[in-house]
CSV table of C-alpha atoms in Angstrom, one decimal:
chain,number,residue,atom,x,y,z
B,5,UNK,CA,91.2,157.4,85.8
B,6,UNK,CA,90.8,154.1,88.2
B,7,UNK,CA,89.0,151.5,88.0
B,8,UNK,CA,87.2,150.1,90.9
B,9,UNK,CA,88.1,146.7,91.8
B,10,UNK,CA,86.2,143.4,90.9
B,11,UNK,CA,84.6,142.2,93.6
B,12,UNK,CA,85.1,138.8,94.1
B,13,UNK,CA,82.7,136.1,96.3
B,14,UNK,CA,82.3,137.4,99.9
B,15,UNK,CA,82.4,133.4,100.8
B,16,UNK,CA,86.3,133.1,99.8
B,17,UNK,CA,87.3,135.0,102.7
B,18,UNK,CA,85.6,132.0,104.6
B,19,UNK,CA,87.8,129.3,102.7
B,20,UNK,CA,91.6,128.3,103.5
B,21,UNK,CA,93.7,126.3,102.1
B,22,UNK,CA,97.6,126.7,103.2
B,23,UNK,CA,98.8,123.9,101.5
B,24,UNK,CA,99.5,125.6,98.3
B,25,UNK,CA,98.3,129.2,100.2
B,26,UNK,CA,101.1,132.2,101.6
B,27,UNK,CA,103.6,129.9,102.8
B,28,UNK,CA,103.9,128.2,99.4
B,29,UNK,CA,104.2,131.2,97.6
B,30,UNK,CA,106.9,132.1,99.8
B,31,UNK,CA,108.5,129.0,99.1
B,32,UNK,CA,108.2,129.9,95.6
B,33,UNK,CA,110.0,133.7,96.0
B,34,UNK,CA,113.1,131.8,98.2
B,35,UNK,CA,113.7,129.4,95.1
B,36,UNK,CA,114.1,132.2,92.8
B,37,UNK,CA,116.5,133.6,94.7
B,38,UNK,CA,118.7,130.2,94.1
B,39,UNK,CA,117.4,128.5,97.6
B,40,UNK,CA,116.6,124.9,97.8
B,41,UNK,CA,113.8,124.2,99.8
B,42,UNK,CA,112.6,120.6,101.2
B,43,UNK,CA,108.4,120.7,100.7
B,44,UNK,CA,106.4,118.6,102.6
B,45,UNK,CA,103.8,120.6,101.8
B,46,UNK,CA,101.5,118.5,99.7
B,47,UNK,CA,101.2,115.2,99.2
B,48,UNK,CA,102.6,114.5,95.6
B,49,UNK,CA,104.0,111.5,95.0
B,50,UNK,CA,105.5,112.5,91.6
B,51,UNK,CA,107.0,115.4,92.5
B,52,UNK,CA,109.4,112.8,94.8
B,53,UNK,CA,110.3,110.6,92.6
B,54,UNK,CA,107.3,108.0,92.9
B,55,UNK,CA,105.9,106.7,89.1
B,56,UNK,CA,102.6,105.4,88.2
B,57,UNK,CA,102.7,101.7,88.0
B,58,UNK,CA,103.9,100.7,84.1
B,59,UNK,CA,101.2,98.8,83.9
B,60,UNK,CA,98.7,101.4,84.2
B,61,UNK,CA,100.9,103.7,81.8
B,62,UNK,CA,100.6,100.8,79.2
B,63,UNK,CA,96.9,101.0,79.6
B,64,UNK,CA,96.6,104.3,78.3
B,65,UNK,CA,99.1,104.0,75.9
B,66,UNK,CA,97.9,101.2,74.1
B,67,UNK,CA,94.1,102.8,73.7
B,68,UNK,CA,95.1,106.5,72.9
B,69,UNK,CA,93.6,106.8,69.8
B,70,UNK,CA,90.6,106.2,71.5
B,71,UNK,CA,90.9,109.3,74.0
B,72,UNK,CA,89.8,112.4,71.6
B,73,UNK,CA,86.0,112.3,71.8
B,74,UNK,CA,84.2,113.3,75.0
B,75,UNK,CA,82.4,110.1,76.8
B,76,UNK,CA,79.8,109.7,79.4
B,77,UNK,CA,79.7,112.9,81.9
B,78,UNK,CA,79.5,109.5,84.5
B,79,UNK,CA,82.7,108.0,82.8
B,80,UNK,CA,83.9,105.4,80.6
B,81,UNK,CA,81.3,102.0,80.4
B,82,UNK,CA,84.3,100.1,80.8
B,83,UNK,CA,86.1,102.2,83.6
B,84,UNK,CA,82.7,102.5,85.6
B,85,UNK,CA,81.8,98.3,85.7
B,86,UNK,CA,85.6,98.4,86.7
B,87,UNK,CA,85.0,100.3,89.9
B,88,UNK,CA,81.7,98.4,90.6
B,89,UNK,CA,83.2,95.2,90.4
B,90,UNK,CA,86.1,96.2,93.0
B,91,UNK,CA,83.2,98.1,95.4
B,92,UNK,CA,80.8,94.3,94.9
B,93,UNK,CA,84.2,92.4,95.9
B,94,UNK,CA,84.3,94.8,99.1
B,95,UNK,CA,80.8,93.9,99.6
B,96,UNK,CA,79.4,97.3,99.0
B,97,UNK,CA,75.1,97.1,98.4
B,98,UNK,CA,74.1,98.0,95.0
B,99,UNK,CA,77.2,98.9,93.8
B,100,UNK,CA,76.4,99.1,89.6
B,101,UNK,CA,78.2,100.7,87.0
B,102,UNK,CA,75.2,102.9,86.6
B,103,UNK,CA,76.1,103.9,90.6
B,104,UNK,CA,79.4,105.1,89.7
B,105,UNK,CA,80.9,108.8,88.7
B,106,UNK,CA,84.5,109.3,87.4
B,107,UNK,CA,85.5,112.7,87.9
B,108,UNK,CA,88.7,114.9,87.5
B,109,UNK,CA,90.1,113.6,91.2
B,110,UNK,CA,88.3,113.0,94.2
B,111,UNK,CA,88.4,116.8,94.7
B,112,UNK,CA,86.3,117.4,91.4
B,113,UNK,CA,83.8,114.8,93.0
B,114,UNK,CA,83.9,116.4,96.4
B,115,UNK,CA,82.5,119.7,95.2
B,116,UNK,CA,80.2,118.1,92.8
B,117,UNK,CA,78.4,116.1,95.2
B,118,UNK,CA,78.5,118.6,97.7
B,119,UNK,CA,77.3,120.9,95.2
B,120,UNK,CA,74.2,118.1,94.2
B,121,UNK,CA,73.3,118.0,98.0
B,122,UNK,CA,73.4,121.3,99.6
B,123,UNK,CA,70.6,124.3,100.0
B,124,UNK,CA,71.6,127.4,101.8
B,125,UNK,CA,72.6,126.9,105.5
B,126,UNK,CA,72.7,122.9,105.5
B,127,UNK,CA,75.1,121.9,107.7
B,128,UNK,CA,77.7,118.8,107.3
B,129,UNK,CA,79.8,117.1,109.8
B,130,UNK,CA,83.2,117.4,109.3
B,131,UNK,CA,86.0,115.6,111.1
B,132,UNK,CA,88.3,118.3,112.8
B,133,UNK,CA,91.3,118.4,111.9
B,134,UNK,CA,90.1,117.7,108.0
B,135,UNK,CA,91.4,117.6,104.7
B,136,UNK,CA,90.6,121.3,103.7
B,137,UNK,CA,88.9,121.3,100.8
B,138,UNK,CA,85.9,119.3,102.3
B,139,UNK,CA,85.3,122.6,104.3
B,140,UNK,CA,85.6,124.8,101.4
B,141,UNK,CA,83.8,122.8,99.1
B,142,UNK,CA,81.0,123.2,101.6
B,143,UNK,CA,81.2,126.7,102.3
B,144,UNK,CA,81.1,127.3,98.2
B,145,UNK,CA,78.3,125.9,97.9
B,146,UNK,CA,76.5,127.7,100.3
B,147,UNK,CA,76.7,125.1,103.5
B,148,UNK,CA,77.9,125.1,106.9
B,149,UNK,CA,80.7,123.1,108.3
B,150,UNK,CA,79.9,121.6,112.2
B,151,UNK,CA,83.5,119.6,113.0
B,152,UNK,CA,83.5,116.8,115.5
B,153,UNK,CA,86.5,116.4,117.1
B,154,UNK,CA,89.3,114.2,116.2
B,155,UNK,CA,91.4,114.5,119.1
B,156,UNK,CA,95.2,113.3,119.4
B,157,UNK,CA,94.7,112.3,122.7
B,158,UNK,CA,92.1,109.5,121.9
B,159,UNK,CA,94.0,108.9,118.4
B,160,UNK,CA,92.8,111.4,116.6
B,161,UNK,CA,89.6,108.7,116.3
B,162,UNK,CA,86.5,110.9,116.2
B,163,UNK,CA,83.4,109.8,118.6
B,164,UNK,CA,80.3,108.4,117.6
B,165,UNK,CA,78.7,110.1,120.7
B,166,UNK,CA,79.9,113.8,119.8
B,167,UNK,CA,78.9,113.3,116.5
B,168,UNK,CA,75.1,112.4,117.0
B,169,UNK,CA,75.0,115.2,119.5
B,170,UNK,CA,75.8,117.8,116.7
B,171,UNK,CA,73.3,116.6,114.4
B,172,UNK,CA,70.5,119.3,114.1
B,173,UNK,CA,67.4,119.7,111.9
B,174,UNK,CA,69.9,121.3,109.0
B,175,UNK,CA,72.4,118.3,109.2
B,176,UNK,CA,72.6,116.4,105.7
B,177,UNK,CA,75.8,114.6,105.4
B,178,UNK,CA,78.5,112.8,107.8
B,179,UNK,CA,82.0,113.0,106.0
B,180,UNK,CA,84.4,110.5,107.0
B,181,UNK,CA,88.0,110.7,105.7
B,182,UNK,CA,89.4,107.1,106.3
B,183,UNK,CA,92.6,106.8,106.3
B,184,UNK,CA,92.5,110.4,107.4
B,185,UNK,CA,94.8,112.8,106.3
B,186,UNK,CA,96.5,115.0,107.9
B,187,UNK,CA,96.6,112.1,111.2
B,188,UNK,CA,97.6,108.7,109.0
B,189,UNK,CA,94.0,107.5,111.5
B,190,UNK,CA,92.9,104.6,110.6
B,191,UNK,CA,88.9,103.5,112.2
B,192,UNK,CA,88.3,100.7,113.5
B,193,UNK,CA,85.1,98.8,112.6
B,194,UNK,CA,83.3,99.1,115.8
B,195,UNK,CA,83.4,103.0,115.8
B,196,UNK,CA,82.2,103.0,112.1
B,197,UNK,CA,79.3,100.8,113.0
B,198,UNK,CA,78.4,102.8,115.6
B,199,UNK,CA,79.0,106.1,113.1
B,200,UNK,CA,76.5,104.6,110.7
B,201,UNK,CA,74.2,103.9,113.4
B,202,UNK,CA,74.4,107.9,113.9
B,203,UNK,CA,73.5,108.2,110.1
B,204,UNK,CA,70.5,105.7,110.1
B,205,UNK,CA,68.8,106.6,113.0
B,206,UNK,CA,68.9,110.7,111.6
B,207,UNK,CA,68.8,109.6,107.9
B,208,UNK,CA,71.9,111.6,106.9
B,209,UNK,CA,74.1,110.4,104.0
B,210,UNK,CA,77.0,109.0,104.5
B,211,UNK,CA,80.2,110.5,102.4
B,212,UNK,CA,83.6,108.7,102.6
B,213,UNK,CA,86.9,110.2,101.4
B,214,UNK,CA,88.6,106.7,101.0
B,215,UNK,CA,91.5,107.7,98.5
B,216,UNK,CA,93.8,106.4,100.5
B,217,UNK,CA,92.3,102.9,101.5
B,218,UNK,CA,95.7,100.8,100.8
B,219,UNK,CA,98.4,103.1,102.3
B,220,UNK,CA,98.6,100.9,106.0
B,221,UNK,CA,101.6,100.3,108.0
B,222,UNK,CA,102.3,97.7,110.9
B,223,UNK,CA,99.0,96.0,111.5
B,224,UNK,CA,96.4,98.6,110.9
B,225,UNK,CA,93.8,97.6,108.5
B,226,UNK,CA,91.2,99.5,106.2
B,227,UNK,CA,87.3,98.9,106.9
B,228,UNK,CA,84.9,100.4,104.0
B,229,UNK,CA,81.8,101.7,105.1
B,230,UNK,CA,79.4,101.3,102.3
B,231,UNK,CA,78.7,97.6,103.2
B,232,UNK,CA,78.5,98.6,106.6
B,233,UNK,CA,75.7,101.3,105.6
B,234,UNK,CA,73.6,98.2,103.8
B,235,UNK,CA,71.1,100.3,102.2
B,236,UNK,CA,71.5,104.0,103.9
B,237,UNK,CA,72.8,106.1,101.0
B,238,UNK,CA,76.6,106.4,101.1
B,239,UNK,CA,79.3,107.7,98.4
B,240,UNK,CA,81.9,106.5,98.8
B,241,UNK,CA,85.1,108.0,97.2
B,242,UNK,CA,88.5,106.5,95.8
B,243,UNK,CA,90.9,107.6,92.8
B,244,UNK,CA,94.4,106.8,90.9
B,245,UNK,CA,96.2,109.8,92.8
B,246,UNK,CA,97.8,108.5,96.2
B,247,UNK,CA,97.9,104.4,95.9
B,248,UNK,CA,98.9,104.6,92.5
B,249,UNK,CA,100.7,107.4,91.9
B,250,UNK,CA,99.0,109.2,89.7
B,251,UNK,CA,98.4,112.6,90.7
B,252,UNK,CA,98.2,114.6,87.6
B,253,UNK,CA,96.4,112.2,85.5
B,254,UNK,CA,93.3,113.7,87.5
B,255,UNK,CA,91.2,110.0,87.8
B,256,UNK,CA,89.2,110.2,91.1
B,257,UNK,CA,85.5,108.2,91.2
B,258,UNK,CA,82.6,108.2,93.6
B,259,UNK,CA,80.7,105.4,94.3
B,260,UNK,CA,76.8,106.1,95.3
B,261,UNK,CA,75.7,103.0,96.8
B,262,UNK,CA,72.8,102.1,99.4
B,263,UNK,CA,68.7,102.3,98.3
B,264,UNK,CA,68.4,103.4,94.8
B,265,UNK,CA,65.1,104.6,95.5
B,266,UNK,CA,66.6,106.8,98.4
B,267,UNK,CA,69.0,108.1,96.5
B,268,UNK,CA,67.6,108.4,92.9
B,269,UNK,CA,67.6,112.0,93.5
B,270,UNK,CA,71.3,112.7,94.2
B,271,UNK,CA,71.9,110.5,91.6
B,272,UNK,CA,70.0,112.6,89.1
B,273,UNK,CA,71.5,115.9,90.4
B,274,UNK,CA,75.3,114.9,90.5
B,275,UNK,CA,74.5,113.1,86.2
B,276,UNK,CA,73.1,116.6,85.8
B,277,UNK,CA,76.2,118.3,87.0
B,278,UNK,CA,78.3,116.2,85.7
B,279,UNK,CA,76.8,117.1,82.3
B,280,UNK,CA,77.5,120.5,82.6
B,281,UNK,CA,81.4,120.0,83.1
B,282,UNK,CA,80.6,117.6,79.9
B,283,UNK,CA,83.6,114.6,81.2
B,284,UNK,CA,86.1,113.4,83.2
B,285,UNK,CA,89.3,113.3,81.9
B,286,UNK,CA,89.8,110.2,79.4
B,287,UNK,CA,92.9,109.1,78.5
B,288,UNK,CA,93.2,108.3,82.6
B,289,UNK,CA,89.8,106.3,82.6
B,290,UNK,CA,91.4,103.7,80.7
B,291,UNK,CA,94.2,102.9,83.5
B,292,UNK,CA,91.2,102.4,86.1
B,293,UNK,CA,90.6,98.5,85.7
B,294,UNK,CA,94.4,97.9,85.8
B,295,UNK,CA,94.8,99.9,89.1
B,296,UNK,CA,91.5,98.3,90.5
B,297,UNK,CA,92.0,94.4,89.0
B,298,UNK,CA,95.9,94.4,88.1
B,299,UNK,CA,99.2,93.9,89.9
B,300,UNK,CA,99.9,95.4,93.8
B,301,UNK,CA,102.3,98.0,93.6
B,302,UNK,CA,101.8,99.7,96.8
B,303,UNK,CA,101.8,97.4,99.5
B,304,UNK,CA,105.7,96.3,99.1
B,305,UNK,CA,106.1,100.3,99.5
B,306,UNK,CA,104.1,100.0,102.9
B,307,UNK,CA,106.1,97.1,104.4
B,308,UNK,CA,109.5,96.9,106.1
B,309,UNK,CA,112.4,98.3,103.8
B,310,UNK,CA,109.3,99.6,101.5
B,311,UNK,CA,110.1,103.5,101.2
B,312,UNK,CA,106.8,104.8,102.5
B,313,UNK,CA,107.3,101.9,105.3
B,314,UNK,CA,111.0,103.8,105.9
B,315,UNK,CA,109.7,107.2,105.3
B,316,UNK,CA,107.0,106.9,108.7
B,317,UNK,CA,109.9,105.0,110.5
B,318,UNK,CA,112.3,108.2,110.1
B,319,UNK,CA,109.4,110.5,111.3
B,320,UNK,CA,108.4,108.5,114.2
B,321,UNK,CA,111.9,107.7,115.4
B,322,UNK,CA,112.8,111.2,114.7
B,323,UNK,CA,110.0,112.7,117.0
B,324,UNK,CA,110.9,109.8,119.8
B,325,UNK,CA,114.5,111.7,119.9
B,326,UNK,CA,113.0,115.3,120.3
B,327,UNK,CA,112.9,117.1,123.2
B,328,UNK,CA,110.0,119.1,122.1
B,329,UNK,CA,107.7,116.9,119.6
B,330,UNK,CA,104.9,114.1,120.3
B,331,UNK,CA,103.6,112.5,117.5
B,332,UNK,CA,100.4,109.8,117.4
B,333,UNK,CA,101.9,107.5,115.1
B,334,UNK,CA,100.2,107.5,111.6
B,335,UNK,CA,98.3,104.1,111.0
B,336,UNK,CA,98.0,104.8,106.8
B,337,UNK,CA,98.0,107.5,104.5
B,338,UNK,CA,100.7,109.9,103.3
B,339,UNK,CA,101.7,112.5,106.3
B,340,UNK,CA,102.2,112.5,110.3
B,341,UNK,CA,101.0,115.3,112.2
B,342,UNK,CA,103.3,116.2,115.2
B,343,UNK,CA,102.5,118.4,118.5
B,344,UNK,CA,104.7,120.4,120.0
B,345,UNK,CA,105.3,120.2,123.3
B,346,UNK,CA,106.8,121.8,126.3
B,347,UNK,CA,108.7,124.9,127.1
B,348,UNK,CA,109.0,125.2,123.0
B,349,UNK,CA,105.0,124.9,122.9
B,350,UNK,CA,104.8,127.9,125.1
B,351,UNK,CA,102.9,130.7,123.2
B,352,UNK,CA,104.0,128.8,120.6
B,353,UNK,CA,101.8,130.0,117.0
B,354,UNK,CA,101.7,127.3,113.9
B,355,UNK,CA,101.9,129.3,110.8
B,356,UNK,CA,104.9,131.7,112.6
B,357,UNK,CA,106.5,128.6,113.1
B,358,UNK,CA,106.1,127.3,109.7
B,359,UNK,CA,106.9,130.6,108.3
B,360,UNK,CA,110.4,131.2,110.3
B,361,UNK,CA,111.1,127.4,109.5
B,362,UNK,CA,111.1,128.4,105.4
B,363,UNK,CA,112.9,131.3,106.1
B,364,UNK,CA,115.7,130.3,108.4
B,365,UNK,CA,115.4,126.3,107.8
B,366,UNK,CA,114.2,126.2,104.0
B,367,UNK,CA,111.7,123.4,104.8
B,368,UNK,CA,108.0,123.9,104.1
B,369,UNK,CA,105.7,122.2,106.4
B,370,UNK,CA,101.8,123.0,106.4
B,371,UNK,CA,100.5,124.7,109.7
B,372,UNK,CA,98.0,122.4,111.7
B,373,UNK,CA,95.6,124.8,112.4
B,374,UNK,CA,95.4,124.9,107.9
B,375,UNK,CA,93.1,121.8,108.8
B,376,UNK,CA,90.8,123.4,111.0
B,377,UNK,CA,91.4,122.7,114.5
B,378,UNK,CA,90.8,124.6,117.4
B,379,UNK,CA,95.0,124.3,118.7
B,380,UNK,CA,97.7,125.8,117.0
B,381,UNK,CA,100.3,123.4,118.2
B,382,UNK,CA,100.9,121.1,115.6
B,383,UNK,CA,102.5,120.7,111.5
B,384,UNK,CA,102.2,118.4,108.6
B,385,UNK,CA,104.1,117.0,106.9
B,386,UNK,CA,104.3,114.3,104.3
B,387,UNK,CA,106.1,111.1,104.3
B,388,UNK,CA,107.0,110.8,100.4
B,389,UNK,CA,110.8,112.2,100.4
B,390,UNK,CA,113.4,110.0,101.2
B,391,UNK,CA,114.3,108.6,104.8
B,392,UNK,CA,117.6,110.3,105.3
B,393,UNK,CA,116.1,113.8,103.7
B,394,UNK,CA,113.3,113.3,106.8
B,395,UNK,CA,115.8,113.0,109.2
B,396,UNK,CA,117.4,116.0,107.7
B,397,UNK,CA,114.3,118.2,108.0
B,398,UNK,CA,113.5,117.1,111.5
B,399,UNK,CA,117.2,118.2,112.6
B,400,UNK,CA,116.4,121.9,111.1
B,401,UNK,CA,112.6,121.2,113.1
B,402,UNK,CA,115.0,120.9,116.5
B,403,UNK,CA,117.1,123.5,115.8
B,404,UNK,CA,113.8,126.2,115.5
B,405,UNK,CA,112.7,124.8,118.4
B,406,UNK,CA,115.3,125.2,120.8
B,407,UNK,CA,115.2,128.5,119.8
B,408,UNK,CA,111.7,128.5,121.4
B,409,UNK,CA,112.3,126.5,124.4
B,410,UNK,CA,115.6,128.7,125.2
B,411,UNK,CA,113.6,131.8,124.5
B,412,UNK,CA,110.8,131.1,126.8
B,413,UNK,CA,112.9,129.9,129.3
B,414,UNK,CA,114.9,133.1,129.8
B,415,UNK,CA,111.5,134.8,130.0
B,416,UNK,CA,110.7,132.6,132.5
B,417,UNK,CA,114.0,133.0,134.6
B,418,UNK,CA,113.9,136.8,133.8
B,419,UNK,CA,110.0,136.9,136.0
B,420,UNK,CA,112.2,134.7,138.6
């Protein structure tokens, strides 16, 4: 006799996440059959080459005997005045090691927070396109994401304007992801002055993904908004993963700074949750005030002849040769997110693309439209592998698409 089937959440159906989704598993089934893919699926420093800084690694070492019991469900003492320190030198209000939560990455700390904030049907603002879990983590936990456009033709810079207009009596939160990922945007004070002004004159909190504040290139700089929000609640949300390199040690923190007396209750809820998931992962707690207070190991990486600096240079002068790709050149983070364009762009679908790219191509970018957007024009991909291997995979890119420009122009001729 069968078994029915466990039923699973109804809200999963809701939740996407292609970066390790279909496409990866596909990747996964080509490899076994002896194929050697180039992924520029995810952005894993470690898994091209990248280290943690030795310093930090020392860190640890040298206090791993002190790693077995469970600590704080906020973090370690040590770890947490760490963080506040670096968050007072930025100028952010009230920023106290009592103000601070160490989780298992910033994703841990995403879905906690969310999780402390939202009732049934509360709606946050989203940036479109986004990093996906933010979405997810707010449809889990029972909310419902509103996205304000980011759109490449302004610099994928979001508008203070369209965001107030989309605030309704169930908005709670404005999520900003600065430097964003998947478009390497980086904002500009004025718009995150006017942003806040948004949040203060509707009383919503302010959350901002910042986990990638140090990753610039050329000019562009990195503005924090905490000290920007004075006293409006704000978390504010960094980790070890992208400027150190640290991925799987799993060290994220969020910093809830603003009015304590505005925010005591979110404090309370997110202690209370992170009771129940008891702590943070230790051993990596005790790298924090190295990363925050030590040695800069990633800006030489981000400057001329720096490899992530080299990297963004391969993709941007790889796209300026391409008869069928624009590309709005990444100010900071880890990826570029290029359009297609023209005759190639013509009924053109992102996820068949990305598919018959693996296939035929054995490159694995992530479909644009995997970061909510309402265009299914444009990839990601992610600027860790090596120059020349860039160049490499942008070659295959030109190759699928010329198949799509030649295609649609014999249609086109063929209707002649």
């Amino acid at each position: 006799m069968s078994l029915p089937p466990v039923k699973t959440r109804e809200r999963l159906s809701e939740v996407r996440y292609e970066i390790r989704g279909e496409l990866a598993r596909r990747a996964r089934e080509l490899e076994a059959q002896g194929r050697k893919q180039i992924k520029l699926n995810i952005g894993n420093p470690g898994a091209f080459g990248f280290r943690a800084p030795e310093h930090l690694q020392r860190a640890i070492a040298e206090r791993i005997e002190q790693t077995d019991p469970y600590t704080h469900q906020q973090g370690l003492p040590a770890a947490r005045e760490a963080i506040a320190a670096f968050h007072r030198q930025r100028g952010t209000p009230n920023a106290s090691p009592e103000r601070v939560f160490v989780g298992n990455g910033v994703s841990e700390l995403i879905d906690l927070s969310l999780r402390a904030l939202l009732n049934p049907g509360d709606e946050v603002l989203l940036p479109s396109p986004d990093y996906p879990l933010w979405s997810a983590a707010t449809i889990l936990n029972d909310g419902r994401p509103v996205y304000y456009q980011c759109k490449p033709e302004h610099g994928f810079l979001p508008s203070a304007e369209e965001i107030e207009a989309l605030v309704s009596s169930r908005t709670r939160a404005i999520v900003l992801i600065n430097p964003n990922n998947p478009t390497g945007a980086a904002y500009p004070r004025e718009l995150l002055e006017k942003i806040v002004a948004v949040a203060q004159r509707h009383k919503l909190l302010l959350m901002s993904d910042e986990i990638y504040d140090s990753i610039l290139y050329d000019d562009a700089s990195f503005t924090p908004v905490a000290p920007i929000a004075g006293d409006l609640p704000c978390l504010s949300f960094g980790g070890l993963s992208k400027v150190h390199r640290a991925c799987g040690w799993r060290v994220g923190w969020a910093v809830l700074s603003g009015d304590p007396l505005a925010s005591g209750d979110l404090h309370h809820a997110m202690d209370l949750l992170g009771a129940l998931r008891l702590c943070a992962n230790v051993p990596g707690q005790f790298a924090i005030e190295a990363a925050l207070h030590g040695a800069d190991t990633i800006t030489p990486l981000c400057e001329p002849e720096g490899r992530l600096y080299e990297a963004r240079r391969a993709v941007i002068e790889s796209v300026a040769a391409s008869r069928h790709l624009e590309l709005v050149a990444p100010a900071g983070a880890l990826y570029a997110f290029p359009a297609v364009t023209g005759d190639a762009a013509i009924g053109f679908d992102d996820h068949r693309f990305a598919l018959e790219l693996l296939e035929t191509e054995d490159v694995l970018v992530v479909p644009g439209s995997s970061f909510n957007v309402p265009y299914r024009n444009h990839f990601r991909v992610t600027l860790l592998p090596q120059p020349d291997d860039l160049r490499e995979v942008f070659r295959r890119i030109e190759r699928v698409l010329d198949r799509y420009a030649e295609q649609n122009q014999a249609k086109r001729t063929a209707v002649a």
